[in-house]
Coordinates of C-alpha atoms in Angstrom, one line a residue:
I16 CA 120.9 130.7 110.1
T17 CA 117.2 130.1 109.8
T18 CA 116.0 127.0 108.1
Q19 CA 112.6 126.3 106.3
T20 CA 111.5 123.3 104.6
T21 CA 109.6 124.2 100.9
T22 CA 108.6 122.6 97.7
M23 CA 110.7 123.0 94.3
A24 CA 108.2 125.1 93.0
E25 CA 108.7 127.4 95.7
V26 CA 112.7 128.1 95.1
D27 CA 113.8 131.5 93.4
V28 CA 117.0 130.7 92.6
Q29 CA 117.6 134.4 92.2
S30 CA 116.1 135.2 95.8
I31 CA 117.6 132.9 98.2
T32 CA 118.7 134.5 100.6
T33 CA 119.1 132.0 103.5
P34 CA 119.7 128.2 103.2
V35 CA 116.5 126.2 102.0
T36 CA 115.8 122.2 102.6
I37 CA 114.2 120.6 99.9
L38 CA 111.4 117.9 100.7
Y39 CA 111.8 114.7 99.1
C40 CA 109.5 112.2 99.3
D41 CA 110.1 109.1 101.4
A42 CA 108.2 107.0 99.1
C43 CA 110.1 108.0 95.8
G44 CA 112.2 109.8 96.2
M45 CA 111.3 112.5 94.8
P46 CA 109.6 115.9 95.7
P47 CA 106.0 115.9 96.4
E48 CA 104.8 118.1 93.7
Y49 CA 106.3 115.0 91.4
C50 CA 105.2 112.0 92.9
E51 CA 102.0 112.0 91.1
Y52 CA 104.2 111.5 87.7
G53 CA 105.4 108.3 89.4
P54 CA 104.0 104.5 88.9
D55 CA 103.6 104.3 92.7
F56 CA 101.6 107.5 93.8
E57 CA 98.6 106.2 94.9
T58 CA 100.0 102.8 96.5
H59 CA 103.1 104.7 98.1
C60 CA 103.3 108.2 97.8
L61 CA 99.8 109.6 98.9
P62 CA 99.8 107.4 101.6
W63 CA 103.0 108.7 102.9
L64 CA 101.9 112.0 102.0
K65 CA 98.7 112.0 103.8
K66 CA 100.4 110.5 107.1
A67 CA 103.6 112.9 106.8
H68 CA 102.5 116.0 105.9
P69 CA 98.9 116.4 105.3
H70 CA 99.0 119.9 104.7
L71 CA 101.1 119.6 101.5
L72 CA 98.7 117.1 100.7
A73 CA 95.7 119.1 100.8
R74 CA 97.5 122.1 98.6
L75 CA 98.8 119.7 96.1
H76 CA 95.9 117.4 95.6
G77 CA 93.1 118.7 97.3
G78 CA 90.2 117.0 95.8
R79 CA 92.2 113.8 95.5
S80 CA 93.4 113.8 99.2
S81 CA 89.4 114.7 100.2
N82 CA 88.2 111.8 97.9
N83 CA 90.8 109.1 99.8
N84 CA 89.8 110.2 102.9
D85 CA 85.3 109.6 102.0
A86 CA 87.0 106.0 100.4
D87 CA 89.3 105.5 104.0
D88 CA 86.7 106.4 106.4
N89 CA 83.6 103.8 104.1
D90 CA 86.6 100.9 104.3
D91 CA 87.1 101.2 107.9
G92 CA 86.3 98.0 109.8
N93 CA 85.6 96.6 106.4
N94 CA 88.8 95.8 105.0
A95 CA 91.5 94.7 107.9
G96 CA 94.5 94.2 104.9
P97 CA 96.9 95.8 103.8
T98 CA 96.3 98.5 101.3
A99 CA 99.3 98.6 99.7
P100 CA 102.1 96.0 98.5
W101 CA 105.5 96.2 100.3
T102 CA 107.7 99.3 99.5
T103 CA 111.6 97.9 98.7
K104 CA 112.5 98.6 102.0
E105 CA 109.4 96.4 103.6
R106 CA 111.0 93.6 101.1
L107 CA 113.9 93.7 102.7
I108 CA 112.9 93.8 106.0
A109 CA 111.2 90.5 105.4
F110 CA 113.5 88.6 103.7
Y111 CA 116.5 89.5 106.3
T112 CA 113.7 88.6 109.0
K113 CA 113.3 85.3 108.1
Y114 CA 117.0 84.2 106.7
Q115 CA 119.5 86.6 108.6
A116 CA 118.1 88.8 111.3
D117 CA 121.4 89.6 112.2
K118 CA 121.5 92.2 109.2
L119 CA 118.8 94.2 109.8
D120 CA 120.7 97.1 111.0
G121 CA 122.5 97.2 107.7
I122 CA 119.6 97.4 105.8
D123 CA 120.2 101.2 104.7
G124 CA 123.3 100.7 103.5
I125 CA 122.1 98.1 101.4
L126 CA 119.7 99.9 99.7
E127 CA 122.1 102.8 99.3
K128 CA 124.7 100.4 97.4
Y129 CA 121.8 99.1 95.2
S130 CA 120.3 101.3 94.6
G131 CA 118.4 101.2 90.9
K132 CA 119.7 97.6 91.1
E133 CA 116.8 96.3 93.2
D134 CA 115.7 93.4 91.3
K135 CA 119.4 91.6 90.8
L136 CA 119.9 92.2 94.6
F137 CA 116.7 90.3 95.4
T138 CA 117.1 87.9 92.3
A139 CA 120.9 86.7 94.0
L140 CA 119.2 86.8 97.7
V141 CA 116.6 84.3 96.5
K142 CA 119.2 82.4 95.0
K143 CA 121.3 82.2 98.2
Y144 CA 118.7 82.0 100.9
G145 CA 115.1 80.5 99.1
P146 CA 111.9 82.2 98.2
E147 CA 110.8 85.1 98.9
P148 CA 108.8 86.2 102.1
E149 CA 105.1 86.4 100.7
D150 CA 103.8 90.0 100.6
P151 CA 100.4 90.4 102.6
F152 CA 98.9 92.4 100.3
Y153 CA 98.6 89.9 97.7
L154 CA 97.5 86.6 99.8
G155 CA 94.3 88.3 100.8
S156 CA 90.9 88.3 99.9
D157 CA 90.2 88.9 96.4
S158 CA 88.2 92.2 95.4
D159 CA 84.8 92.1 93.7
D160 CA 87.1 92.9 90.6
D161 CA 89.1 90.1 90.5
D162 CA 86.1 87.7 91.7
S163 CA 84.5 88.9 88.3
D164 CA 87.7 88.3 86.3
D165 CA 88.6 84.6 87.7
G166 CA 85.0 83.8 87.7
G167 CA 85.6 84.2 83.7
V168 CA 88.3 82.2 83.6
N169 CA 86.8 79.5 85.6
E170 CA 83.9 79.3 83.5
Q171 CA 86.0 78.7 80.2
L172 CA 88.0 76.0 81.9
E173 CA 84.4 74.3 82.5
G174 CA 83.5 74.9 79.5
M175 CA 86.9 72.8 78.1
D176 CA 86.1 69.0 78.6
L177 CA 88.8 67.7 81.7
G178 CA 87.3 64.2 82.1
G179 CA 86.8 65.3 85.6
N180 CA 82.9 64.2 85.6
K181 CA 83.3 60.8 84.7
K182 CA 81.8 57.9 87.0
K183 CA 83.7 55.4 89.0
R184 CA 84.2 52.1 87.5
R185 CA 84.6 48.7 89.4
G186 CA 86.5 45.8 88.2
A187 CA 88.8 45.5 85.3
A188 CA 87.8 49.0 84.2
A189 CA 88.7 50.7 87.2
K190 CA 92.6 49.9 86.9
K191 CA 92.5 52.4 83.6
V192 CA 93.7 55.8 84.0
N193 CA 91.2 58.6 82.9
K194 CA 92.9 60.7 80.4
V195 CA 92.7 64.3 81.7
D196 CA 93.0 66.9 79.3
T197 CA 95.1 69.5 80.3
R198 CA 93.8 73.3 79.9
V199 CA 96.3 75.7 81.7
I200 CA 95.0 79.5 81.7
V201 CA 97.6 82.4 82.2
Q202 CA 96.0 85.9 82.7
K203 CA 97.3 89.4 84.2
I204 CA 94.8 91.5 86.7
L205 CA 95.5 95.0 87.9
R206 CA 94.8 95.9 91.1
N207 CA 94.6 98.7 92.4
R208 CA 95.3 100.4 88.5
K209 CA 98.7 100.2 88.2
K210 CA 100.2 97.0 90.4
A211 CA 99.9 93.9 88.5
V212 CA 99.7 90.1 89.2
T213 CA 100.0 86.8 87.1
H214 CA 97.0 84.4 87.2
V215 CA 97.9 80.5 86.5
V216 CA 94.7 78.5 86.2
G217 CA 94.5 75.0 85.5
L218 CA 98.4 73.7 86.1
D219 CA 97.0 71.3 88.5
T220 CA 95.0 69.0 85.0
A221 CA 99.1 68.6 83.9
P222 CA 100.0 65.3 85.0
G223 CA 102.6 64.8 87.3
I224 CA 103.2 68.7 88.4
K225 CA 102.6 69.6 91.9
L226 CA 101.1 73.5 92.8
K227 CA 103.7 74.1 95.7
E228 CA 106.4 73.4 94.0
A229 CA 105.5 75.1 91.0
S230 CA 104.7 78.1 92.8
K231 CA 108.2 78.2 94.5
A232 CA 109.7 77.6 91.5
F233 CA 107.9 80.5 89.8
S234 CA 109.0 82.8 93.3
K235 CA 112.4 81.8 92.7
R236 CA 112.5 82.5 89.4
F237 CA 111.0 86.5 89.5
A238 CA 112.4 87.2 92.7
G239 CA 109.0 87.8 94.3
S240 CA 106.1 86.3 96.3
S241 CA 104.0 83.5 95.1
S242 CA 101.7 81.5 96.3
V243 CA 98.9 79.0 95.6
K244 CA 95.2 79.4 96.5
D245 CA 92.2 77.7 94.9
K246 CA 93.9 75.8 92.7
E247 CA 95.4 78.7 91.5
I248 CA 98.6 80.0 91.4
I249 CA 99.0 84.1 92.2
I250 CA 102.3 85.3 91.3
Q251 CA 103.2 89.1 92.2
G252 CA 103.9 91.2 89.1
D253 CA 103.1 91.1 85.7
H254 CA 105.1 88.1 84.1
L255 CA 102.3 87.0 81.3
E256 CA 105.0 85.9 78.9
E257 CA 107.8 84.8 80.5
V258 CA 104.9 82.7 82.8
A259 CA 103.6 80.9 79.5
E260 CA 107.3 80.0 78.1
M261 CA 108.5 78.7 81.9
I262 CA 105.3 76.5 82.1
V263 CA 106.1 74.5 78.2
T264 CA 110.0 74.6 78.9
K265 CA 110.4 73.9 82.5
F266 CA 106.8 71.9 83.3
G267 CA 106.8 70.1 79.9
V268 CA 103.3 71.2 79.0
S269 CA 102.2 71.3 75.6
G270 CA 102.0 74.8 74.0
D271 CA 98.5 74.3 72.6
A272 CA 97.5 73.6 76.6
V273 CA 98.7 76.7 77.6
F274 CA 96.3 79.9 76.7
L275 CA 97.1 83.4 77.3
D276 CA 94.6 85.8 78.3
L277 CA 94.4 89.3 76.3
D278 CA 92.3 91.0 77.1
G279 CA 89.5 88.8 77.6
E280 CA 90.5 86.5 74.3
F281 CA 91.7 83.4 75.2
V282 CA 95.1 83.0 72.5
S283 CA 96.9 79.9 71.9
Y284 CA 100.6 79.8 73.3
A285 CA 102.0 77.4 70.6

Protein backbone atom coordinates (compact mmCIF):
# COMPACT_ATOMS: atom_id res chain seq x y z
CA ILE A 1 0.00 0.00 0.00
CA THR A 2 1.36 3.40 -0.94
CA THR A 3 1.01 6.16 1.71
CA GLN A 4 1.22 9.80 0.69
CA THR A 5 1.23 13.02 2.67
CA THR A 6 -1.20 15.76 1.70
CA THR A 7 -3.17 18.63 3.20
CA MET A 8 -6.83 18.74 4.18
CA ALA A 9 -7.69 20.99 1.23
CA GLU A 10 -6.45 18.40 -1.25
CA VAL A 11 -8.54 15.50 0.10
CA ASP A 12 -11.53 14.48 -2.04
CA VAL A 13 -13.38 11.98 0.13
CA GLN A 14 -15.23 10.27 -2.73
CA SER A 15 -12.08 9.78 -4.81
CA ILE A 16 -9.92 8.23 -2.07
CA THR A 17 -8.55 4.90 -3.22
CA THR A 18 -5.49 4.63 -0.95
CA PRO A 19 -4.84 5.56 2.71
CA VAL A 20 -3.97 9.23 3.15
CA THR A 21 -1.78 10.70 5.90
CA ILE A 22 -2.89 14.19 6.88
CA LEU A 23 -0.14 16.64 7.82
CA TYR A 24 -0.63 18.52 11.09
CA CYS A 25 1.36 21.46 12.42
CA ASP A 26 3.73 20.58 15.27
CA ALA A 27 3.16 24.00 16.83
CA CYS A 28 -0.64 24.36 16.97
CA GLY A 29 -1.93 20.91 15.94
CA MET A 30 -3.99 22.21 13.02
CA PRO A 31 -3.52 21.37 9.31
CA PRO A 32 -1.02 23.90 7.85
CA GLU A 33 -3.59 25.65 5.68
CA TYR A 34 -5.52 26.66 8.82
CA CYS A 35 -2.52 27.75 10.93
CA GLU A 36 -2.82 31.40 9.90
CA TYR A 37 -6.17 31.66 11.67
CA GLY A 38 -4.62 30.79 15.05
CA PRO A 39 -2.97 33.20 17.53
CA ASP A 40 0.51 31.62 17.25
CA PHE A 41 0.88 31.57 13.48
CA GLU A 42 3.70 34.10 13.14
CA THR A 43 5.57 33.13 16.33
CA HIS A 44 5.34 29.33 16.17
CA CYS A 45 3.65 27.90 13.07
CA LEU A 46 5.49 29.95 10.45
CA PRO A 47 9.00 29.10 11.78
CA TRP A 48 8.02 25.39 11.90
CA LEU A 49 6.71 25.43 8.32
CA LYS A 50 9.80 27.23 7.11
CA LYS A 51 12.09 24.67 8.70
CA ALA A 52 10.17 21.42 8.20
CA HIS A 53 8.17 22.00 4.99
CA PRO A 54 9.56 24.94 3.00
CA HIS A 55 7.88 23.83 -0.24
CA LEU A 56 4.46 23.68 1.42
CA LEU A 57 5.10 27.08 2.99
CA ALA A 58 5.94 28.56 -0.42
CA ARG A 59 2.75 27.09 -1.88
CA LEU A 60 0.44 28.22 0.95
CA HIS A 61 2.05 31.54 1.89
CA GLY A 62 4.39 32.43 -0.96
CA GLY A 63 4.49 36.19 -0.43
CA ARG A 64 4.67 35.95 3.34
CA SER A 65 7.50 33.42 3.12
CA SER A 66 9.67 35.61 0.90
CA ASN A 67 9.16 38.62 3.16
CA ASN A 68 10.07 36.63 6.23
CA ASN A 69 13.16 35.29 4.53
CA ASP A 70 14.28 38.82 3.70
CA ALA A 71 13.69 39.86 7.28
CA ASP A 72 15.65 36.89 8.56
CA ASP A 73 18.54 37.75 6.24
CA ASN A 74 18.55 41.32 7.52
CA ASP A 75 18.48 40.14 11.12
CA ASP A 76 21.44 37.73 10.75
CA GLY A 77 24.29 38.91 12.90
CA ASN A 78 22.23 41.74 14.37
CA ASN A 79 19.98 39.82 16.75
CA ALA A 80 21.44 36.85 18.57
CA GLY A 81 18.47 36.45 20.91
CA PRO A 82 15.47 34.13 20.50
CA THR A 83 12.88 35.16 17.92
CA ALA A 84 9.83 33.59 19.59
CA PRO A 85 8.60 32.71 23.08
CA TRP A 86 8.82 29.17 24.39
CA THR A 87 6.18 26.72 23.28
CA THR A 88 4.23 24.89 26.00
CA LYS A 89 6.54 21.91 25.63
CA GLU A 90 9.66 24.08 25.91
CA ARG A 91 8.25 25.75 29.03
CA LEU A 92 7.63 22.35 30.60
CA ILE A 93 11.12 21.11 29.67
CA ALA A 94 12.68 24.20 31.26
CA PHE A 95 10.56 23.73 34.38
CA TYR A 96 11.49 20.10 34.96
CA THR A 97 15.11 20.71 33.99
CA LYS A 98 15.31 23.19 36.86
CA TYR A 99 13.33 21.31 39.51
CA GLN A 100 13.02 17.59 38.69
CA ALA A 101 15.05 16.37 35.73
CA ASP A 102 14.03 12.73 36.18
CA LYS A 103 10.58 13.57 34.78
CA LEU A 104 11.88 14.87 31.44
CA ASP A 105 11.27 11.52 29.74
CA GLY A 106 7.56 11.70 30.54
CA ILE A 107 6.86 15.20 29.24
CA ASP A 108 4.94 14.01 26.16
CA GLY A 109 2.61 12.01 28.39
CA ILE A 110 2.08 14.99 30.71
CA LEU A 111 1.22 17.25 27.78
CA GLU A 112 -1.25 14.70 26.46
CA LYS A 113 -2.85 14.29 29.91
CA TYR A 114 -3.24 18.05 30.44
CA SER A 115 -4.12 18.97 26.86
CA GLY A 116 -6.36 22.04 27.00
CA LYS A 117 -5.57 22.56 30.71
CA GLU A 118 -2.00 23.85 30.40
CA ASP A 119 -2.66 26.92 32.55
CA LYS A 120 -3.88 24.78 35.45
CA LEU A 121 -0.83 22.53 35.01
CA PHE A 122 1.65 25.39 35.33
CA THR A 123 -0.26 26.92 38.22
CA ALA A 124 0.00 23.63 40.09
CA LEU A 125 3.71 23.27 39.24
CA VAL A 126 4.49 26.78 40.48
CA LYS A 127 2.70 26.08 43.76
CA LYS A 128 4.57 22.80 44.21
CA TYR A 129 8.10 23.68 43.08
CA GLY A 130 8.48 27.46 42.80
CA PRO A 131 8.59 30.21 40.15
CA GLU A 132 8.69 29.20 36.52
CA PRO A 133 12.08 29.63 34.75
CA GLU A 134 12.26 32.89 32.83
CA ASP A 135 11.80 32.72 29.06
CA PRO A 136 14.91 34.23 27.35
CA PHE A 137 12.59 35.80 24.78
CA TYR A 138 11.27 38.17 27.47
CA LEU A 139 14.71 38.84 28.96
CA GLY A 140 16.35 40.14 25.77
CA SER A 141 17.06 43.77 25.06
CA ASP A 142 13.94 45.79 24.33
CA SER A 143 13.19 46.70 20.75
CA ASP A 144 13.11 50.27 19.48
CA ASP A 145 9.32 50.27 19.76
CA ASP A 146 9.51 49.13 23.36
CA ASP A 147 12.08 51.80 24.14
CA SER A 148 9.81 54.47 22.74
CA ASP A 149 6.85 53.16 24.74
CA ASP A 150 8.88 52.92 27.94
CA GLY A 151 10.23 56.39 27.30
CA GLY A 152 6.72 57.78 27.33
CA VAL A 153 6.04 56.20 30.71
CA ASN A 154 9.33 57.40 32.12
CA GLU A 155 8.55 60.92 30.93
CA GLN A 156 5.21 60.74 32.72
CA LEU A 157 6.94 59.59 35.89
CA GLU A 158 9.53 62.32 35.61
CA GLY A 159 6.72 64.84 35.36
CA MET A 160 5.34 63.64 38.69
CA ASP A 161 7.09 64.99 41.78
CA LEU A 162 8.60 61.91 43.40
CA GLY A 163 10.65 63.92 45.88
CA GLY A 164 13.90 62.25 44.89
CA ASN A 165 15.92 65.31 43.88
CA LYS A 166 16.04 67.13 47.22
CA LYS A 167 19.43 68.15 48.55
CA LYS A 168 20.96 66.27 51.46
CA ARG A 169 20.56 67.91 54.84
CA ARG A 170 22.84 67.97 57.84
CA GLY A 171 22.29 68.04 61.58
CA ALA A 172 18.85 67.57 63.08
CA ALA A 173 17.17 68.02 59.72
CA ALA A 174 19.02 64.96 58.40
CA LYS A 175 17.04 62.74 60.79
CA LYS A 176 13.79 63.66 59.10
CA VAL A 177 12.71 61.19 56.43
CA ASN A 178 11.70 62.80 53.17
CA LYS A 179 8.32 61.54 52.05
CA VAL A 180 8.37 60.16 48.52
CA ASP A 181 5.12 60.27 46.56
CA THR A 182 4.13 56.86 45.23
CA ARG A 183 3.24 56.67 41.56
CA VAL A 184 2.88 53.24 39.92
CA ILE A 185 2.06 52.82 36.24
CA VAL A 186 0.90 49.51 34.74
CA GLN A 187 0.99 49.16 30.98
CA LYS A 188 0.60 46.44 28.34
CA ILE A 189 3.18 46.25 25.55
CA LEU A 190 2.66 44.11 22.45
CA ARG A 191 5.59 42.14 21.07
CA ASN A 192 5.51 40.39 17.71
CA ARG A 193 2.07 41.96 17.19
CA LYS A 194 0.20 39.35 19.22
CA LYS A 195 2.33 38.45 22.24
CA ALA A 196 1.96 40.84 25.16
CA VAL A 197 3.91 41.61 28.30
CA THR A 198 2.82 43.70 31.27
CA HIS A 199 5.20 46.41 32.54
CA VAL A 200 5.06 47.80 36.08
CA VAL A 201 6.88 51.13 36.45
CA GLY A 202 7.37 53.02 39.71
CA LEU A 203 6.68 50.24 42.19
CA ASP A 204 10.05 51.06 43.76
CA THR A 205 8.51 54.35 44.96
CA ALA A 206 6.13 52.42 47.23
CA PRO A 207 7.62 52.12 50.73
CA GLY A 208 8.65 48.69 51.96
CA ILE A 209 8.39 46.92 48.60
CA LYS A 210 11.36 45.06 47.11
CA LEU A 211 11.12 44.66 43.35
CA LYS A 212 12.63 41.15 43.25
CA GLU A 213 10.17 39.87 45.85
CA ALA A 214 7.29 41.55 44.02
CA SER A 215 8.47 39.99 40.74
CA LYS A 216 8.42 36.51 42.33
CA ALA A 217 4.90 37.15 43.62
CA PHE A 218 3.71 38.12 40.12
CA SER A 219 5.39 35.03 38.64
CA LYS A 220 3.64 32.79 41.15
CA ARG A 221 0.28 34.51 40.73
CA PHE A 222 0.20 34.35 36.92
CA ALA A 223 2.19 31.10 36.48
CA GLY A 224 4.61 32.71 34.05
CA SER A 225 7.96 34.43 33.88
CA SER A 226 8.52 37.77 35.60
CA SER A 227 11.77 39.75 35.74
CA VAL A 228 13.19 43.04 36.99
CA LYS A 229 14.99 45.34 34.57
CA ASP A 230 15.99 48.97 35.19
CA LYS A 231 13.60 49.27 38.17
CA GLU A 232 10.74 47.93 36.05
CA ILE A 233 8.96 44.59 36.45
CA ILE A 234 8.21 42.77 33.20
CA ILE A 235 5.51 40.08 33.42
CA GLN A 236 4.76 37.61 30.65
CA GLY A 237 1.21 37.97 29.31
CA ASP A 238 -1.57 40.56 29.36
CA HIS A 239 -2.54 41.05 33.02
CA LEU A 240 -3.20 44.80 33.16
CA GLU A 241 -6.24 44.82 35.48
CA GLU A 242 -5.09 41.84 37.57
CA VAL A 243 -1.66 43.36 38.21
CA ALA A 244 -3.17 46.67 39.29
CA GLU A 245 -5.55 44.86 41.65
CA MET A 246 -2.69 42.83 43.10
CA ILE A 247 -0.60 45.98 43.69
CA VAL A 248 -3.45 47.47 45.70
CA THR A 249 -4.62 44.38 47.62
CA LYS A 250 -1.37 42.49 48.18
CA PHE A 251 1.23 45.28 48.39
CA GLY A 252 -1.00 47.84 50.06
CA VAL A 253 -0.53 50.63 47.52
CA SER A 254 -3.39 53.13 47.41
CA GLY A 255 -5.57 52.88 44.32
CA ASP A 256 -5.11 56.63 43.83
CA ALA A 257 -1.38 56.02 43.28
CA VAL A 258 -1.85 53.27 40.66
CA PHE A 259 -2.43 54.27 37.04
CA LEU A 260 -3.38 52.14 34.02
CA ASP A 261 -1.91 53.03 30.64
CA LEU A 262 -4.94 52.73 28.33
CA ASP A 263 -3.81 53.56 24.82
CA GLY A 264 -1.50 56.32 26.05
CA GLU A 265 -3.98 57.77 28.56
CA PHE A 266 -3.13 57.27 32.23
CA VAL A 267 -6.26 56.38 34.21
CA SER A 268 -6.32 56.09 37.99
CA TYR A 269 -7.18 52.60 39.24
CA ALA A 270 -9.16 54.01 42.17
